[in-house]
Coordinates of C-alpha atoms in Angstrom, one line a residue:
Chain A
X741 CA 20.6 -11.1 16.8
X742 CA 22.7 -13.7 15.2
X743 CA 22.9 -11.6 12.3
X744 CA 25.4 -9.1 13.9
X745 CA 27.7 -12.1 14.7
X746 CA 27.9 -12.9 10.9
X747 CA 31.2 -12.0 9.0
X748 CA 30.1 -10.5 5.8
X749 CA 30.9 -13.0 2.9
X750 CA 31.8 -15.7 5.5
X751 CA 30.1 -19.2 5.4
X752 CA 27.8 -17.8 8.3
X753 CA 26.8 -15.1 6.3
X754 CA 25.7 -17.4 3.2
X755 CA 24.0 -19.6 5.5
X756 CA 21.9 -16.8 6.9
X757 CA 21.2 -15.2 3.7
X758 CA 20.0 -18.6 2.3
X759 CA 17.9 -19.2 5.5
X760 CA 16.3 -15.9 5.4
X761 CA 15.6 -16.0 1.7
X762 CA 14.0 -19.6 2.0
X763 CA 11.7 -18.2 4.9
X764 CA 10.5 -15.0 2.7
X765 CA 9.9 -17.4 -0.3
X766 CA 8.1 -20.1 1.7
X767 CA 6.0 -17.4 3.6
X768 CA 4.8 -16.1 0.3
X769 CA 4.1 -19.6 -0.9
X770 CA 2.4 -21.5 1.9
X771 CA 1.7 -18.6 4.4
X772 CA 3.7 -17.5 7.4
X773 CA 1.8 -19.8 9.8
X774 CA 2.6 -23.0 7.6
X775 CA 6.5 -22.5 7.6
X776 CA 8.4 -25.2 9.5
X777 CA 12.1 -25.5 10.3
X778 CA 12.6 -28.7 8.2
X779 CA 11.0 -26.9 5.3
X780 CA 13.2 -23.9 5.7
X781 CA 16.2 -26.1 5.8
X782 CA 15.4 -28.0 2.8
X783 CA 14.7 -24.8 0.8
X784 CA 17.9 -23.4 2.0
X785 CA 20.1 -26.5 1.4
X786 CA 21.2 -26.8 5.1
X787 CA 20.3 -29.3 7.9
X788 CA 17.5 -28.5 10.3
X789 CA 20.1 -28.8 13.2
X790 CA 22.1 -25.9 11.7
X791 CA 18.8 -23.6 12.0
X792 CA 18.3 -24.9 15.5
X793 CA 21.7 -24.4 16.6
X794 CA 21.9 -20.9 15.2
X795 CA 18.4 -19.6 15.9
X796 CA 17.2 -21.8 18.7
X797 CA 13.4 -22.3 17.3
X798 CA 11.3 -21.1 14.6
X799 CA 9.9 -18.1 16.5
X800 CA 13.4 -16.8 16.9
X801 CA 14.1 -17.1 13.2
X802 CA 11.0 -15.5 12.0
X803 CA 11.7 -12.7 14.6
X804 CA 15.3 -12.1 12.9
X805 CA 13.7 -12.1 9.3
X806 CA 11.0 -9.8 10.5
X807 CA 13.7 -7.2 11.7
X808 CA 15.5 -7.7 8.4
X809 CA 12.4 -6.7 6.7
X810 CA 11.8 -3.8 8.7
X811 CA 14.9 -2.2 8.1
X812 CA 14.4 0.8 5.9
X813 CA 16.0 0.6 2.1
X814 CA 16.7 4.2 1.8
X815 CA 17.2 7.4 3.4
X816 CA 14.3 9.8 4.0
X817 CA 13.7 12.0 0.9
X818 CA 14.9 15.7 1.2
X819 CA 11.8 18.0 0.6
X820 CA 13.8 21.1 1.6
X821 CA 12.2 21.8 4.9
X822 CA 11.7 19.9 8.1
X823 CA 8.1 19.7 8.5
X824 CA 7.7 18.3 4.9
X825 CA 10.6 15.8 5.5
X826 CA 9.1 14.8 8.7
X827 CA 5.4 14.6 7.7
X828 CA 6.3 12.4 4.6
X829 CA 8.4 10.2 6.8
X830 CA 5.6 9.8 9.4
X831 CA 3.0 9.1 6.9
X832 CA 5.3 6.4 5.1
X833 CA 6.2 4.9 8.6
X834 CA 2.4 4.5 9.3
X835 CA 1.6 3.1 5.8
X836 CA 4.3 0.3 6.1
X837 CA 3.9 -0.5 9.7
X838 CA 0.0 -0.4 9.8
X839 CA -0.1 -2.7 6.5
X840 CA -1.0 -6.4 7.1
X841 CA 2.6 -7.4 6.2
X842 CA 4.0 -4.6 8.6
X843 CA 1.8 -5.6 11.6
X844 CA 3.0 -9.3 11.2
X845 CA 6.5 -8.4 11.0
X846 CA 6.3 -6.1 14.2
X847 CA 4.5 -9.0 15.9
X848 CA 7.2 -11.4 14.9
X849 CA 9.8 -9.0 15.9
X850 CA 8.5 -8.7 19.4
X851 CA 8.1 -12.5 19.6
X852 CA 10.7 -14.8 19.6
X853 CA 12.8 -12.2 21.1
X854 CA 13.4 -12.9 24.8
X855 CA 16.1 -10.3 25.3
X856 CA 14.4 -7.6 23.4
X857 CA 17.3 -6.9 20.9
X858 CA 15.2 -7.4 17.8
X859 CA 12.3 -5.0 19.1
X860 CA 15.3 -2.5 20.0
X861 CA 16.7 -2.7 16.5
X862 CA 13.3 -1.6 15.0
X863 CA 13.4 1.3 17.4
X864 CA 17.0 2.1 16.2
X865 CA 15.9 2.0 12.5
X866 CA 13.3 4.6 13.2
X867 CA 15.7 6.7 15.2
X868 CA 18.4 6.5 12.5
X869 CA 15.8 7.7 9.8
X870 CA 14.7 10.5 12.2
X871 CA 18.4 11.6 12.8
X872 CA 18.9 12.0 9.2
X873 CA 15.9 14.2 8.9
X874 CA 16.8 16.4 12.0
X875 CA 20.6 16.7 10.7
X876 CA 19.5 17.9 7.5
X877 CA 17.2 20.5 9.0
X878 CA 19.9 21.8 11.5
X879 CA 22.2 22.2 8.2
X880 CA 19.5 24.4 6.9
X881 CA 19.6 26.4 10.1
X882 CA 16.1 25.2 11.1
X883 CA 15.3 24.6 14.8
X884 CA 14.6 21.0 15.6
X885 CA 13.3 18.8 18.5
X886 CA 15.4 16.3 20.1
X887 CA 15.1 12.8 18.4
X888 CA 14.1 11.3 21.6
X889 CA 11.2 13.9 21.6
X890 CA 10.2 12.7 18.0
X891 CA 10.1 9.1 19.2
X892 CA 8.0 9.9 22.2
X893 CA 5.6 12.3 20.4
X894 CA 5.1 10.7 16.7
X895 CA 6.6 7.1 16.6
X896 CA 5.3 6.2 20.0
X897 CA 1.6 7.1 19.4
X898 CA 1.8 5.7 15.9
X899 CA 3.1 2.4 16.9
X900 CA 1.0 2.3 20.1
X901 CA -2.3 2.7 18.1
X902 CA -1.2 0.4 15.4
X903 CA -0.7 -2.4 18.0
X904 CA -3.3 -1.5 20.6
X905 CA -5.9 0.9 19.3
X906 CA -6.0 0.5 15.3
X907 CA -9.5 2.2 15.0
X908 CA -9.4 5.6 13.3
X909 CA -5.6 5.9 12.6
X910 CA -4.7 7.6 9.5
X911 CA -2.3 10.0 7.5
X912 CA -4.2 12.9 9.0
X913 CA -3.4 11.8 12.5
X914 CA 0.2 11.2 11.5
X915 CA 0.3 14.7 10.2
X916 CA -1.1 16.0 13.4
X917 CA 1.3 14.5 15.5
X918 CA 4.1 16.0 13.5
X919 CA 2.7 19.4 13.5
X920 CA 2.3 19.4 17.2
X921 CA 5.8 18.1 18.0
X922 CA 7.1 20.8 15.7
X923 CA 5.1 23.5 17.3
X924 CA 6.9 22.8 20.5
X925 CA 10.3 23.9 19.1
X926 CA 9.0 27.4 18.5
Chain B
X1167 CA -12.4 -12.7 23.4
X1168 CA -14.6 -15.6 24.4
X1169 CA -15.0 -13.8 27.8
X1170 CA -17.7 -11.5 26.5
X1171 CA -19.8 -14.3 25.3
X1172 CA -19.9 -16.1 28.7
X1173 CA -23.3 -15.7 30.6
X1174 CA -22.1 -15.0 34.3
X1175 CA -22.8 -17.9 36.5
X1176 CA -23.5 -20.2 33.6
X1177 CA -21.7 -23.4 32.7
X1178 CA -19.5 -21.5 30.1
X1179 CA -18.5 -19.0 32.8
X1180 CA -17.6 -21.7 35.2
X1181 CA -15.5 -23.6 32.4
X1182 CA -13.7 -20.4 31.9
X1183 CA -13.0 -19.5 35.4
X1184 CA -11.6 -23.1 36.0
X1185 CA -9.6 -22.9 32.8
X1186 CA -8.1 -19.4 33.6
X1187 CA -7.2 -20.6 37.0
X1188 CA -5.5 -23.7 35.9
X1189 CA -3.5 -21.6 33.5
X1190 CA -2.4 -19.2 36.2
X1191 CA -1.6 -22.0 38.7
X1192 CA 0.5 -24.1 36.0
X1193 CA 2.3 -21.0 34.9
X1194 CA 3.4 -20.4 38.5
X1195 CA 4.3 -23.9 38.9
X1196 CA 6.2 -25.2 35.6
X1197 CA 6.7 -21.9 33.9
X1198 CA 4.6 -20.1 31.1
X1199 CA 6.5 -21.9 28.2
X1200 CA 6.1 -25.4 29.7
X1201 CA 2.2 -25.3 29.9
X1202 CA 0.4 -27.3 27.5
X1203 CA -3.5 -27.5 26.6
X1204 CA -3.7 -31.3 27.9
X1205 CA -1.9 -30.1 31.2
X1206 CA -4.5 -27.2 31.6
X1207 CA -7.4 -29.4 30.7
X1208 CA -6.6 -32.0 33.2
X1209 CA -6.1 -29.3 35.9
X1210 CA -9.4 -27.5 35.0
X1211 CA -11.3 -30.9 34.9
X1212 CA -12.5 -30.5 31.3
X1213 CA -11.4 -32.1 28.1
X1214 CA -8.7 -30.7 25.7
X1215 CA -11.4 -30.6 23.0
X1216 CA -13.4 -28.2 25.2
X1217 CA -10.2 -25.9 25.3
X1218 CA -9.7 -26.2 21.4
X1219 CA -13.3 -25.6 20.6
X1220 CA -13.6 -22.6 22.8
X1221 CA -10.2 -20.9 22.4
X1222 CA -8.7 -22.5 19.1
X1223 CA -5.2 -22.9 20.4
X1224 CA -3.0 -22.4 23.5
X1225 CA -1.7 -18.9 22.3
X1226 CA -5.2 -17.7 22.1
X1227 CA -6.0 -18.9 25.6
X1228 CA -2.9 -17.4 27.1
X1229 CA -3.9 -14.1 25.2
X1230 CA -7.2 -14.2 27.2
X1231 CA -5.6 -14.9 30.4
X1232 CA -3.0 -12.3 30.1
X1233 CA -5.8 -9.6 29.4
X1234 CA -7.7 -10.8 32.4
X1235 CA -4.6 -10.2 34.5
X1236 CA -3.9 -6.8 32.8
X1237 CA -7.4 -5.7 34.1
X1238 CA -7.0 -3.1 36.7
X1239 CA -8.3 -4.3 40.1
X1240 CA -9.3 -0.8 41.6
X1241 CA -10.0 2.6 40.5
X1242 CA -6.9 5.3 40.5
X1243 CA -6.6 6.8 43.9
X1244 CA -8.0 10.2 44.7
X1245 CA -5.0 12.7 45.8
X1246 CA -6.9 15.8 45.5
X1247 CA -5.5 17.2 42.4
X1248 CA -5.0 16.2 38.8
X1249 CA -1.5 16.2 38.6
X1250 CA -1.0 14.1 41.6
X1251 CA -3.5 11.7 40.4
X1252 CA -2.2 11.3 37.1
X1253 CA 1.6 11.1 38.1
X1254 CA 0.7 8.3 40.6
X1255 CA -1.2 6.3 38.0
X1256 CA 1.5 6.5 35.3
X1257 CA 4.2 5.7 37.9
X1258 CA 2.1 2.6 38.8
X1259 CA 1.2 1.8 35.3
X1260 CA 5.0 1.8 34.4
X1261 CA 5.8 -0.2 37.3
X1262 CA 3.2 -3.0 36.5
X1263 CA 3.9 -3.2 32.7
X1264 CA 7.6 -3.0 32.9
X1265 CA 7.6 -5.7 35.4
X1266 CA 8.8 -9.2 34.0
X1267 CA 5.2 -10.4 34.5
X1268 CA 3.7 -7.4 33.0
X1269 CA 5.9 -7.7 29.8
X1270 CA 4.9 -11.4 29.5
X1271 CA 1.2 -10.4 29.8
X1272 CA 1.5 -7.7 27.3
X1273 CA 3.3 -10.0 24.7
X1274 CA 0.6 -12.7 25.4
X1275 CA -2.1 -10.3 25.0
X1276 CA -0.5 -9.1 21.6
X1277 CA 0.1 -12.7 20.3
X1278 CA -2.9 -15.2 19.9
X1279 CA -4.9 -12.2 19.2
X1280 CA -5.4 -12.2 15.3
X1281 CA -8.2 -9.6 15.2
X1282 CA -6.5 -7.3 17.8
X1283 CA -9.4 -7.5 20.2
X1284 CA -7.3 -8.5 23.3
X1285 CA -4.6 -5.9 22.7
X1286 CA -7.6 -3.4 22.2
X1287 CA -9.0 -4.4 25.5
X1288 CA -5.8 -3.6 27.2
X1289 CA -6.0 0.0 25.8
X1290 CA -9.7 0.3 26.9
X1291 CA -8.5 -0.7 30.4
X1292 CA -5.9 2.3 30.4
X1293 CA -8.5 4.6 28.9
X1294 CA -11.0 3.8 31.6
X1295 CA -8.6 4.5 34.4
X1296 CA -7.6 8.0 32.9
X1297 CA -11.4 8.8 32.3
X1298 CA -11.8 8.4 36.1
X1299 CA -9.0 10.6 36.8
X1300 CA -9.9 13.3 34.4
X1301 CA -13.9 13.3 35.4
X1302 CA -12.7 13.7 38.9
X1303 CA -10.4 16.7 38.0
X1304 CA -13.3 18.2 36.1
X1305 CA -15.5 17.9 39.0
X1306 CA -12.8 20.0 41.0
X1307 CA -13.0 22.6 38.3
X1308 CA -9.5 21.8 37.1
X1309 CA -8.9 22.1 33.2
X1310 CA -8.0 18.8 31.7
X1311 CA -6.6 17.4 28.5
X1312 CA -8.6 14.9 26.5
X1313 CA -8.5 11.3 27.3
X1314 CA -7.0 10.6 23.7
X1315 CA -4.2 13.2 24.3
X1316 CA -3.1 11.6 27.5
X1317 CA -2.9 8.2 25.7
X1318 CA -0.7 9.7 22.8
X1319 CA 1.5 11.7 25.4
X1320 CA 1.8 9.4 28.4
X1321 CA 0.3 5.8 27.8
X1322 CA 1.9 5.6 24.3
X1323 CA 5.4 6.5 25.0
X1324 CA 5.6 4.4 28.2
X1325 CA 4.3 1.4 26.2
X1326 CA 6.3 2.0 23.3
X1327 CA 9.5 2.1 25.4
X1328 CA 8.6 -0.9 27.4
X1329 CA 8.3 -2.8 24.2
X1330 CA 10.9 -1.3 21.9
X1331 CA 13.3 0.7 23.9
X1332 CA 13.6 -0.3 27.5
X1333 CA 16.8 1.3 28.5
X1334 CA 16.5 4.3 30.8
X1335 CA 12.8 4.1 31.3
X1336 CA 12.1 5.0 35.0
X1337 CA 9.6 6.9 37.3
X1338 CA 11.2 10.2 36.5
X1339 CA 10.4 9.6 32.8
X1340 CA 6.7 8.7 33.6
X1341 CA 6.4 12.1 35.8
X1342 CA 7.9 14.2 32.9
X1343 CA 5.6 12.8 30.5
X1344 CA 2.6 13.8 32.7
X1345 CA 4.1 17.2 33.4
X1346 CA 4.4 17.9 29.9
X1347 CA 0.8 16.8 28.9
X1348 CA -0.5 18.9 31.8
X1349 CA 1.4 21.9 30.8
X1350 CA -0.5 21.9 27.4
X1351 CA -3.6 22.5 29.0
X1352 CA -2.5 25.7 30.5

């Protein structure tokens, strides 16, 4: 991911911000499948070769933009108990990822990502959010499962079904996964 | 998936077989990313417009070929006990899907598949294999989890980690997932 190489505030960061914004605007205007590198370059005020040099190709650029869009804006809300915090988080995660925009971003993140670092970043975002929820629960003296267990038992089934088995996935299913994983911590 | 519309033995089925074979051969010879529709058409002895009419674009064709390659050749082996059958199946599933070829096929199946039917077919294949294992165990009088539970607890974590979190995934992890899901049927 080129994003991590950019110094905040430097020219590199400004180019990246302008290019990402151009991709988002053009995607909204003409549809994601009609976006081309020359269109993005013109809108962002850079040359196409700047984009090719930095991102390699359009798919890699779309993948970077997708990961940026999948980054959570805020910490999970505090509802005073682990089961409420994790349930609300899982419902929201399902809502966002299963939406047409969410599915498109997940696909883009998985593609144009030969070394898997963008897909990995999506998983890091989920793990960070879950970490916040679990740390808060520990602070209250609640017993908690490990973050990797929550990934296996809640995040993985949600994401697998969104990608491979979308029928019949709903908020009740997300709630059941959370109830079951919390049941195992006794 | 156009495959399901083809009458076996008809012209449509022969075209499909020739085109799929051309894609597989060319993929092996020049690498998947260098394959083009005109190359495939020439090798398969059809016109490019036949391919465009039937598959729409190269990505959709690659997606169909990928699903075909992900179809299991044989039933899961019978080792005389559910835990052995499911453990061996899960280890093999991980082996195949986490291999470079497996990862490439999964990506192709997920792409070029706007309605999700190809990705869905991959999940059907896994469910069918698990069904065989569970039916056999029931025949022996063993207690078994539901197939959807095995998907949530074994297939989903394996596939999620292959796609999003590939570090540290190994046969021991696959075995642990199986032990845990069988522990719940007590």
